[in-house]
Amino acid sequence: MNELLSPLLITLALAAQYFLSSRNSKYLGFIVPTLVIGVLTWMLLTNLIGSLLSYTIIVLILFVFLLEQWFNGRKTLHRTTQKR
């Protein structure tokens, strides 16, 4: 079950990041990364993530993907507002 749940949660986080980033307030795009880092930190502290190196690699990779979704959402908002 865990093999199916992890990709689903990552996909939902990326979709939520894109949706929130394409809203008028650019600060809404900070909600998902904050939650993701909080959950991963909790997982590290409860030994669900084995090592600090694994934690760092996961955080960096997810941060890059979330940042990409933030930029894509902001571009979409910018294009939408220019068309109006």
mmCIF file of C-alpha atoms in Angstrom:
data_model
loop_
_atom_site.group_PDB
_atom_site.id
_atom_site.type_symbol
_atom_site.label_atom_id
_atom_site.label_comp_id
_atom_site.label_asym_id
_atom_site.label_seq_id
_atom_site.Cartn_x
_atom_site.Cartn_y
_atom_site.Cartn_z
ATOM 1 C CA MET A 1 0.000 0.000 0.000
ATOM 2 C CA ASN A 2 2.842 2.379 0.803
ATOM 3 C CA GLU A 3 4.188 2.014 -2.744
ATOM 4 C CA LEU A 4 0.941 3.480 -4.099
ATOM 5 C CA LEU A 5 0.396 6.104 -1.424
ATOM 6 C CA SER A 6 3.720 7.937 -1.742
ATOM 7 C CA PRO A 7 3.427 8.799 -5.472
ATOM 8 C CA LEU A 8 -0.201 9.776 -4.941
ATOM 9 C CA LEU A 9 0.686 12.162 -2.100
ATOM 10 C CA ILE A 10 3.542 13.673 -4.100
ATOM 11 C CA THR A 11 1.232 14.206 -7.081
ATOM 12 C CA LEU A 12 -1.393 15.830 -4.862
ATOM 13 C CA ALA A 13 1.226 18.106 -3.293
ATOM 14 C CA LEU A 14 2.466 19.214 -6.727
ATOM 15 C CA ALA A 15 -1.092 19.827 -7.939
ATOM 16 C CA ALA A 16 -1.920 21.832 -4.824
ATOM 17 C CA GLN A 17 1.296 23.814 -5.232
ATOM 18 C CA TYR A 18 0.436 24.701 -8.837
ATOM 19 C CA PHE A 19 -3.141 25.641 -7.908
ATOM 20 C CA LEU A 20 -2.150 27.838 -4.964
ATOM 21 C CA SER A 21 0.676 29.464 -6.926
ATOM 22 C CA SER A 22 -1.675 30.488 -9.720
ATOM 23 C CA ARG A 23 -3.844 32.546 -7.347
ATOM 24 C CA ASN A 24 -3.446 36.322 -6.969
ATOM 25 C CA SER A 25 -1.436 36.124 -3.746
ATOM 26 C CA LYS A 26 2.062 34.835 -4.414
ATOM 27 C CA TYR A 27 2.404 33.936 -0.737
ATOM 28 C CA LEU A 28 -0.116 31.088 -1.040
ATOM 29 C CA GLY A 29 2.640 29.183 -2.843
ATOM 30 C CA PHE A 30 4.554 28.911 0.452
ATOM 31 C CA ILE A 31 1.891 26.766 2.130
ATOM 32 C CA VAL A 32 2.693 23.428 0.469
ATOM 33 C CA PRO A 33 6.509 23.627 0.815
ATOM 34 C CA THR A 34 6.107 24.533 4.488
ATOM 35 C CA LEU A 35 3.800 21.559 5.042
ATOM 36 C CA VAL A 36 6.082 19.194 3.115
ATOM 37 C CA ILE A 37 9.174 20.233 5.058
ATOM 38 C CA GLY A 38 7.217 19.974 8.309
ATOM 39 C CA VAL A 39 6.019 16.443 7.527
ATOM 40 C CA LEU A 40 9.485 15.334 6.390
ATOM 41 C CA THR A 41 11.057 16.785 9.547
ATOM 42 C CA TRP A 42 8.516 14.919 11.643
ATOM 43 C CA MET A 43 9.356 11.739 9.710
ATOM 44 C CA LEU A 44 13.058 12.289 10.393
ATOM 45 C CA LEU A 45 12.484 12.872 14.108
ATOM 46 C CA THR A 46 10.335 9.744 14.426
ATOM 47 C CA ASN A 47 12.897 7.649 12.510
ATOM 48 C CA LEU A 48 10.643 7.037 9.509
ATOM 49 C CA ILE A 49 13.462 8.478 7.393
ATOM 50 C CA GLY A 50 16.656 6.589 8.093
ATOM 51 C CA SER A 51 19.358 9.234 7.944
ATOM 52 C CA LEU A 52 19.995 12.935 7.708
ATOM 53 C CA LEU A 53 21.495 12.466 4.247
ATOM 54 C CA SER A 54 18.297 10.816 2.981
ATOM 55 C CA TYR A 55 16.252 13.625 4.524
ATOM 56 C CA THR A 56 18.416 16.294 2.876
ATOM 57 C CA ILE A 57 18.245 14.658 -0.548
ATOM 58 C CA ILE A 58 14.462 14.219 -0.363
ATOM 59 C CA VAL A 59 13.929 17.818 0.782
ATOM 60 C CA LEU A 60 16.149 19.223 -1.972
ATOM 61 C CA ILE A 61 14.495 17.187 -4.724
ATOM 62 C CA LEU A 62 10.982 18.020 -3.564
ATOM 63 C CA PHE A 63 11.912 21.681 -3.132
ATOM 64 C CA VAL A 64 13.114 21.851 -6.748
ATOM 65 C CA PHE A 65 9.863 20.324 -8.019
ATOM 66 C CA LEU A 66 7.713 22.561 -5.811
ATOM 67 C CA LEU A 67 9.667 25.629 -6.901
ATOM 68 C CA GLU A 68 9.129 24.665 -10.530
ATOM 69 C CA GLN A 69 5.382 24.387 -9.915
ATOM 70 C CA TRP A 70 5.422 27.792 -8.206
ATOM 71 C CA PHE A 71 7.079 29.401 -11.246
ATOM 72 C CA ASN A 72 4.656 27.657 -13.622
ATOM 73 C CA GLY A 73 1.675 28.842 -11.575
ATOM 74 C CA ARG A 74 2.950 32.419 -11.517
ATOM 75 C CA LYS A 75 3.505 32.347 -15.304
ATOM 76 C CA THR A 76 -0.025 31.079 -15.835
ATOM 77 C CA LEU A 77 -1.428 33.836 -13.636
ATOM 78 C CA HIS A 78 0.636 36.457 -15.463
ATOM 79 C CA ARG A 79 -0.586 35.238 -18.876
ATOM 80 C CA THR A 80 -4.203 35.105 -17.678
ATOM 81 C CA THR A 81 -4.118 38.644 -16.310
ATOM 82 C CA GLN A 82 -2.495 39.987 -19.487
ATOM 83 C CA LYS A 83 -5.279 38.496 -21.621
ATOM 84 C CA ARG A 84 -7.934 40.354 -19.608
#
